[in-house]
């Protein structure tokens, strides 16, 4: 194939006009977003429950489960990475409108206090976070969210380190595109 390509005459490629059907407007040009800002509404946190060992929080598009009480302020800070990724995927020029998996009203995320708890879910040992296509849940340990326990504060948590936005963006994009993943080539996934 390479030899054939090299043997072809060196002609400049001519632009091919985009066909327009009579009576229809020209197709809109789609562009990658220059920047993404999640609307303030997206990062509003609702506490569904905060029972010892069973906490559930919600933002506009996500439900967050954890065994530790994190509180509204901390969850609002953490959920920005999730809601920003939602907005990024929504604005991409592919025309994908992210929707939660069938039968769910929000995307599901689970946070684990320790790496051992995270790994016990079947997450790969080399991973920092993972979207399970089978369970349709994104999982991540506290350390990747920059969350630490306050010494001497009776199990209170706070943001001490950086949020691993690379992992969150990568895995949440898988979650947003869950319906397409089985049909995509592995290199594209």
XYZ file of N, CA and C in Angstrom:
567
model
N 0.828 -1.206 0.000
C 0.000 0.000 0.000
C 0.867 1.262 0.000
N 1.927 1.240 0.807
C 2.798 2.419 0.874
C 3.483 2.666 -0.466
N 3.913 1.592 -1.124
C 4.558 1.740 -2.432
C 3.575 2.329 -3.449
N 2.323 1.880 -3.408
C 1.308 2.396 -4.325
C 1.080 3.887 -4.098
N 0.971 4.292 -2.819
C 0.746 5.701 -2.492
C 1.910 6.544 -3.004
N 3.147 6.067 -2.799
C 4.329 6.819 -3.245
C 4.374 6.942 -4.765
N 3.821 5.977 -5.472
C 3.850 5.991 -6.930
C 2.792 6.906 -7.544
N 1.860 7.398 -6.759
C 0.792 8.241 -7.287
C 1.318 9.641 -7.596
N 0.748 10.292 -8.644
C 1.190 11.655 -9.003
C 0.970 12.611 -7.822
N 1.873 13.571 -7.691
C 1.814 14.544 -6.593
C 0.856 15.675 -6.971
N -0.403 15.502 -6.721
C -1.408 16.533 -6.985
C -1.894 17.077 -5.664
N -2.157 18.349 -5.635
C -2.736 18.943 -4.420
C -4.180 18.469 -4.305
N -4.565 18.109 -3.118
C -5.946 17.667 -2.892
C -6.885 18.847 -3.060
N -7.953 18.609 -3.795
C -8.954 19.656 -3.986
C -10.028 19.512 -2.912
N -10.465 20.644 -2.326
C -11.528 20.542 -1.323
C -12.814 20.014 -1.958
N -13.468 19.148 -1.258
C -14.725 18.578 -1.733
C -15.851 19.375 -1.098
N -16.733 19.961 -1.910
C -17.827 20.747 -1.329
C -18.798 19.846 -0.553
N -19.323 20.382 0.541
C -20.299 19.649 1.339
C -21.634 19.696 0.619
N -22.211 18.539 0.303
C -23.492 18.549 -0.408
C -24.597 19.111 0.487
N -25.435 19.922 -0.090
C -26.569 20.494 0.636
C -27.828 20.095 -0.112
N -28.761 19.502 0.606
C -30.028 19.116 -0.011
C -30.853 20.364 -0.282
N -31.519 20.403 -1.418
C -32.353 21.574 -1.732
C -33.405 21.796 -0.643
N -33.523 23.050 -0.229
C -34.538 23.410 0.759
C -34.103 23.200 2.201
N -32.921 22.610 2.421
C -32.435 22.398 3.793
C -31.283 23.346 4.073
N -31.175 23.808 5.339
C -30.059 24.694 5.666
C -28.735 23.928 5.598
N -27.648 24.645 5.367
C -26.317 24.027 5.344
C -26.021 23.444 6.722
N -25.322 22.308 6.754
C -25.020 21.709 8.059
C -24.141 22.638 8.898
N -24.407 22.641 10.205
C -23.614 23.507 11.079
C -22.221 22.925 11.263
N -21.244 23.816 11.379
C -19.874 23.358 11.591
C -19.696 23.125 13.086
N -19.297 21.924 13.428
C -19.106 21.580 14.829
C -17.653 21.797 15.202
N -17.442 22.290 16.406
C -16.088 22.585 16.873
C -15.880 22.005 18.264
N -14.617 21.727 18.555
C -14.261 21.314 19.909
C -14.403 22.538 20.809
N -14.902 22.369 22.029
C -15.037 23.523 22.921
C -13.668 24.068 23.335
N -13.551 25.396 23.391
C -12.309 26.026 23.855
C -12.135 25.867 25.358
N -13.236 25.958 26.065
C -13.214 25.787 27.514
C -14.579 25.294 27.959
N -14.608 24.720 29.155
C -15.852 24.173 29.678
C -16.057 24.718 31.076
N -17.254 25.202 31.315
C -17.628 25.654 32.656
C -18.956 25.006 32.988
N -18.977 24.307 34.106
C -20.228 23.675 34.499
C -21.140 24.746 35.104
N -22.415 24.753 34.736
C -23.345 25.711 35.339
C -23.422 25.510 36.857
N -23.620 26.586 37.583
C -23.680 26.546 39.046
C -24.722 25.544 39.531
N -25.837 25.448 38.834
C -26.892 24.508 39.205
C -26.367 23.074 39.268
N -25.460 22.728 38.357
C -24.938 21.363 38.305
C -24.231 20.958 39.592
N -23.580 21.910 40.263
C -22.781 21.555 41.441
C -23.537 21.742 42.757
N -24.820 21.979 42.680
C -25.620 22.014 43.906
C -25.720 20.585 44.426
N -25.420 20.394 45.691
C -25.426 19.058 46.284
C -26.655 18.889 47.167
N -27.313 17.757 46.980
C -28.447 17.387 47.834
C -28.030 16.168 48.643
N -28.222 16.261 49.940
C -27.940 15.114 50.811
C -29.180 14.232 50.802
N -29.055 13.033 50.279
C -30.161 12.086 50.273
C -30.189 11.364 51.612
N -28.996 10.927 52.076
C -28.883 10.345 53.418
C -27.433 10.382 53.872
N -27.268 10.521 55.162
C -25.940 10.496 55.787
C -26.028 9.639 57.048
N -26.177 8.335 56.830
C -26.205 7.386 57.936
C -24.812 6.797 58.078
N -24.402 6.414 59.265
C -23.089 5.791 59.406
C -22.952 4.578 58.478
N -21.942 4.622 57.629
C -21.695 3.527 56.704
C -22.523 3.555 55.429
N -23.435 4.516 55.282
C -24.315 4.564 54.112
C -24.708 6.011 53.810
N -23.929 6.653 52.965
C -24.198 8.049 52.610
C -24.457 8.149 51.112
N -25.400 9.009 50.768
C -25.762 9.203 49.371
C -25.975 10.692 49.132
N -25.262 11.198 48.123
C -25.353 12.609 47.742
C -25.715 12.671 46.266
N -26.355 13.771 45.863
C -26.709 13.947 44.452
C -26.334 15.335 43.976
N -25.837 15.387 42.745
C -25.678 16.647 42.023
C -26.687 16.589 40.873
N -26.586 17.487 39.938
C -27.561 17.528 38.841
C -27.604 16.222 38.033
N -26.440 15.619 37.769
C -26.394 14.440 36.897
C -25.824 13.184 37.546
N -25.408 13.263 38.814
C -24.739 12.136 39.467
C -25.327 11.810 40.832
N -25.252 10.522 41.180
C -25.466 10.054 42.555
C -24.123 9.545 43.041
N -23.722 10.002 44.232
C -22.445 9.609 44.818
C -22.708 8.800 46.082
N -22.197 7.564 46.120
C -22.338 6.706 47.299
C -20.987 6.567 47.983
N -21.037 6.572 49.313
C -19.827 6.367 50.101
C -20.213 5.897 51.488
N -19.270 5.284 52.184
C -19.543 4.854 53.558
C -19.209 5.956 54.554
N -18.576 7.020 54.101
C -18.154 8.108 54.995
C -18.985 9.364 54.767
N -19.303 10.040 55.844
C -20.014 11.315 55.761
C -19.025 12.375 55.269
N -19.325 12.945 54.112
C -18.426 13.934 53.529
C -18.972 15.357 53.623
N -20.272 15.508 53.711
C -20.869 16.834 53.849
C -21.009 17.565 52.525
N -21.833 18.590 52.537
C -22.180 19.332 51.322
C -20.981 20.086 50.753
N -20.222 20.784 51.578
C -19.113 21.606 51.068
C -18.062 20.748 50.363
N -17.664 19.647 50.972
C -16.670 18.772 50.366
C -17.222 18.124 49.093
N -18.445 17.661 49.143
C -19.044 17.028 47.959
C -19.198 18.026 46.811
N -19.528 19.264 47.125
C -19.654 20.286 46.083
C -18.312 20.487 45.383
N -17.245 20.499 46.160
C -15.905 20.652 45.613
C -15.551 19.465 44.719
N -15.814 18.270 45.181
C -15.475 17.052 44.439
C -16.338 16.907 43.187
N -17.601 17.231 43.282
C -18.504 16.967 42.147
C -18.221 17.863 40.955
N -17.477 18.945 41.129
C -17.166 19.826 39.992
C -16.454 19.065 38.875
N -15.535 18.151 39.236
C -14.822 17.376 38.217
C -15.798 16.493 37.432
N -16.794 15.970 38.102
C -17.779 15.098 37.459
C -18.699 15.903 36.544
N -19.231 16.988 37.053
C -20.156 17.804 36.267
C -19.446 18.512 35.111
N -18.177 18.879 35.300
C -17.410 19.477 34.196
C -17.220 18.472 33.070
N -16.990 17.219 33.432
C -16.832 16.177 32.413
C -18.146 15.966 31.674
N -19.251 15.978 32.404
C -20.558 15.885 31.756
C -20.695 16.992 30.706
N -20.381 18.213 31.108
C -20.515 19.361 30.211
C -19.555 19.241 29.020
N -18.348 18.741 29.260
C -17.383 18.554 28.183
C -17.907 17.569 27.137
N -18.382 16.425 27.572
C -18.893 15.421 26.634
C -20.112 15.969 25.887
N -20.966 16.699 26.586
C -22.155 17.281 25.962
C -21.791 18.279 24.862
N -20.712 19.025 25.066
C -20.318 20.061 24.108
C -19.416 19.566 22.980
N -18.949 18.324 23.055
C -18.091 17.791 21.998
C -18.855 17.767 20.674
N -18.154 17.856 19.561
C -18.839 17.934 18.267
C -19.413 16.611 17.770
N -19.470 15.609 18.608
C -19.960 14.298 18.181
C -21.478 14.181 18.268
N -22.128 15.157 18.901
C -23.581 15.110 19.009
C -24.089 14.158 20.073
N -23.249 13.787 21.024
C -23.659 12.872 22.093
C -24.305 13.676 23.213
N -25.503 13.296 23.585
C -26.173 13.892 24.735
C -26.109 12.869 25.863
N -25.214 13.057 26.830
C -25.032 12.042 27.873
C -26.324 11.770 28.639
N -26.658 10.506 28.738
C -27.830 10.079 29.506
C -27.406 8.936 30.399
N -27.935 8.910 31.616
C -27.609 7.780 32.508
C -28.023 6.455 31.882
N -27.411 5.426 32.370
C -27.688 4.087 31.883
C -29.175 3.775 32.037
N -29.679 2.883 31.199
C -31.102 2.537 31.205
C -31.576 2.160 32.603
N -32.710 2.719 32.992
C -33.294 2.421 34.298
C -32.783 3.308 35.426
N -31.902 4.241 35.123
C -31.345 5.131 36.150
C -31.642 6.582 35.801
N -31.832 7.372 36.835
C -32.094 8.790 36.600
C -30.813 9.623 36.654
N -29.744 9.075 37.243
C -28.461 9.780 37.352
C -27.316 8.790 37.156
N -26.173 9.312 36.733
C -24.965 8.480 36.645
C -24.534 8.110 38.063
N -24.003 6.902 38.222
C -23.638 6.377 39.542
C -22.129 6.447 39.766
N -21.730 6.916 40.961
C -20.317 6.949 41.347
C -20.219 6.473 42.791
N -19.170 5.723 43.077
C -18.912 5.231 44.430
C -17.508 5.649 44.843
N -17.407 6.177 46.071
C -16.132 6.620 46.632
C -15.755 5.685 47.773
N -14.476 5.305 47.834
C -14.007 4.358 48.852
C -12.956 5.004 49.741
N -13.122 4.814 51.055
C -12.219 5.421 52.031
C -10.785 4.920 51.875
N -10.617 3.653 51.537
C -9.274 3.088 51.400
C -9.095 2.440 50.030
N -7.867 2.335 49.632
C -7.549 1.669 48.372
C -7.936 0.189 48.438
N -7.773 -0.444 49.608
C -8.157 -1.851 49.764
C -9.652 -2.051 49.530
N -10.488 -1.139 50.037
C -11.941 -1.232 49.797
C -12.234 -1.097 48.302
N -11.550 -0.167 47.673
C -11.706 0.047 46.227
C -11.317 -1.213 45.451
N -10.169 -1.804 45.768
C -9.694 -3.007 45.071
C -10.606 -4.209 45.322
N -11.250 -4.248 46.490
C -12.155 -5.354 46.819
C -13.381 -5.388 45.901
N -13.661 -4.308 45.192
C -14.785 -4.278 44.249
C -14.435 -4.949 42.930
N -13.164 -5.355 42.787
C -12.715 -5.958 41.538
C -11.986 -4.984 40.639
N -11.737 -3.776 41.138
C -11.007 -2.778 40.344
C -9.587 -3.260 40.089
N -9.034 -2.978 38.915
C -7.663 -3.394 38.622
C -6.663 -2.749 39.594
N -5.653 -3.501 40.005
C -4.687 -3.009 40.998
C -3.884 -1.820 40.488
N -3.737 -1.684 39.190
C -2.963 -0.581 38.613
C -3.790 0.684 38.402
N -5.104 0.611 38.672
C -5.989 1.730 38.338
C -6.105 2.753 39.465
N -6.433 3.976 39.073
C -6.692 5.055 40.036
C -8.194 5.276 40.195
N -8.957 4.768 39.255
C -10.408 4.857 39.234
C -10.865 4.049 38.046
N -12.109 3.578 38.063
C -12.553 2.725 36.963
C -14.067 2.843 36.774
N -14.473 2.842 35.500
C -15.895 2.720 35.180
C -16.134 1.274 34.814
N -17.055 0.624 35.514
C -17.403 -0.760 35.235
C -18.584 -0.777 34.270
N -18.321 -1.217 33.047
C -19.379 -1.316 32.046
C -20.429 -2.336 32.487
N -19.972 -3.383 33.179
C -20.887 -4.426 33.652
C -21.838 -3.882 34.730
N -21.286 -3.203 35.742
C -22.100 -2.676 36.849
C -22.669 -1.290 36.560
N -22.093 -0.616 35.553
C -22.496 0.752 35.190
C -22.293 1.716 36.363
N -21.110 1.605 36.979
C -20.756 2.436 38.134
C -19.307 2.885 37.988
N -19.050 4.151 38.298
C -17.680 4.653 38.363
C -17.220 4.545 39.810
N -16.024 3.987 40.007
C -15.482 3.795 41.364
C -14.122 4.467 41.477
N -13.888 5.052 42.663
C -12.615 5.738 42.882
C -12.330 5.810 44.387
N -11.054 5.624 44.787
C -10.720 5.743 46.208
C -10.541 7.217 46.614
N -10.731 7.489 47.894
C -10.612 8.853 48.423
C -9.295 9.519 48.028
N -8.188 8.758 48.071
C -6.878 9.352 47.805
C -6.829 10.013 46.428
N -7.574 9.491 45.457
C -7.599 10.072 44.111
C -8.507 11.298 44.037
N -9.319 11.492 45.058
C -10.179 12.676 45.149
C -9.542 13.742 46.033
N -8.344 13.450 46.549
C -7.650 14.390 47.433
C -8.268 14.461 48.816
N -9.063 13.451 49.182
C -9.766 13.454 50.469
C -8.937 12.721 51.523
N -8.812 13.357 52.679
C -8.098 12.765 53.812
C -8.932 12.913 55.069
N -8.641 12.050 56.043
C -9.306 12.153 57.344
C -8.571 13.203 58.177
N -9.327 14.027 58.896
C -8.722 15.015 59.790
C -8.272 14.317 61.055
N -6.985 14.412 61.388
C -6.515 13.764 62.616
C -7.238 14.328 63.850
N -7.693 13.426 64.694
C -8.340 13.829 65.943
C -9.700 14.469 65.781
N -10.300 14.374 64.603
C -11.604 15.009 64.381
C -12.719 13.971 64.325
N -12.478 12.787 64.851
C -13.520 11.764 64.913
C -14.007 11.291 63.569
N -13.111 11.150 62.604
C -13.496 10.627 61.294
C -13.980 11.672 60.320
N -13.786 12.959 60.613
C -14.189 14.008 59.673
C -13.202 14.043 58.506
N -13.710 14.316 57.319
C -12.880 14.339 56.116
C -12.799 15.740 55.537
N -11.715 15.998 54.815
C -11.517 17.278 54.154
C -10.673 17.050 52.896
N -10.636 18.059 52.026
C -9.796 17.977 50.824
C -8.411 18.454 51.174
N -7.453 17.549 51.084
C -6.069 17.876 51.405
C -5.217 17.944 50.147
N -5.469 17.057 49.204
C -4.644 16.969 47.999
C -5.420 17.323 46.753
N -4.754 17.123 45.640
C -5.361 17.422 44.338
C -6.315 16.305 43.919
N -7.329 16.683 43.182
C -8.253 15.718 42.592
C -7.611 15.199 41.315
N -7.670 13.903 41.094
C -7.111 13.285 39.897
C -8.088 13.493 38.732
N -8.076 14.700 38.187
C -8.999 15.037 37.111
C -8.777 14.203 35.859
N -7.538 13.789 35.595
C -7.263 12.982 34.404
C -8.038 11.672 34.448
N -7.964 10.985 35.581
C -8.674 9.704 35.710
C -10.176 9.919 35.682
N -10.654 10.912 36.420
C -12.099 11.164 36.468
C -12.614 11.474 35.065
N -11.966 12.389 34.358
C -12.417 12.758 33.018
C -12.409 11.554 32.084
N -11.347 10.768 32.137
C -11.229 9.595 31.280
C -12.345 8.586 31.554
N -12.505 8.214 32.814
C -13.474 7.166 33.165
C -14.921 7.641 33.050
N -15.183 8.888 33.410
C -16.546 9.415 33.290
C -16.934 9.537 31.810
N -15.961 9.833 30.951
C -16.262 9.861 29.520
C -16.697 8.477 29.057
N -16.038 7.420 29.552
C -16.518 6.061 29.253
C -17.961 5.902 29.720
N -18.241 6.385 30.937
C -19.586 6.248 31.495
C -20.601 7.011 30.646
N -20.261 8.209 30.215
C -21.182 9.021 29.409
C -21.453 8.380 28.048
N -20.498 7.582 27.571
C -20.618 6.970 26.250
C -20.902 5.467 26.355
N -21.432 5.027 27.511
C -21.625 3.594 27.755
C -22.398 2.884 26.641
N -23.365 3.548 26.046
C -24.182 2.911 25.007
C -23.392 2.685 23.721
N -22.322 3.467 23.524
C -21.532 3.365 22.301
C -20.333 2.436 22.454
N -19.857 2.247 23.685
C -18.618 1.497 23.929
C -18.617 0.098 23.294
N -19.704 -0.674 23.394
C -19.656 -2.018 22.794
C -19.486 -2.032 21.280
N -19.771 -0.914 20.618
C -19.725 -0.859 19.165
C -18.474 -0.166 18.632
N -17.639 0.313 19.540
C -16.443 1.048 19.114
C -15.230 0.116 19.059
N -14.299 0.401 18.161
C -13.057 -0.371 18.173
C -12.302 -0.077 19.481
N -11.574 -1.050 19.971
C -10.907 -0.923 21.277
C -9.955 0.267 21.302
N -9.296 0.577 20.180
C -8.360 1.710 20.168
C -9.087 3.021 20.375
N -10.333 3.117 19.917
C -11.099 4.338 20.106
C -11.634 4.426 21.535
N -12.058 3.307 22.085
C -12.540 3.269 23.471
C -11.419 3.758 24.378
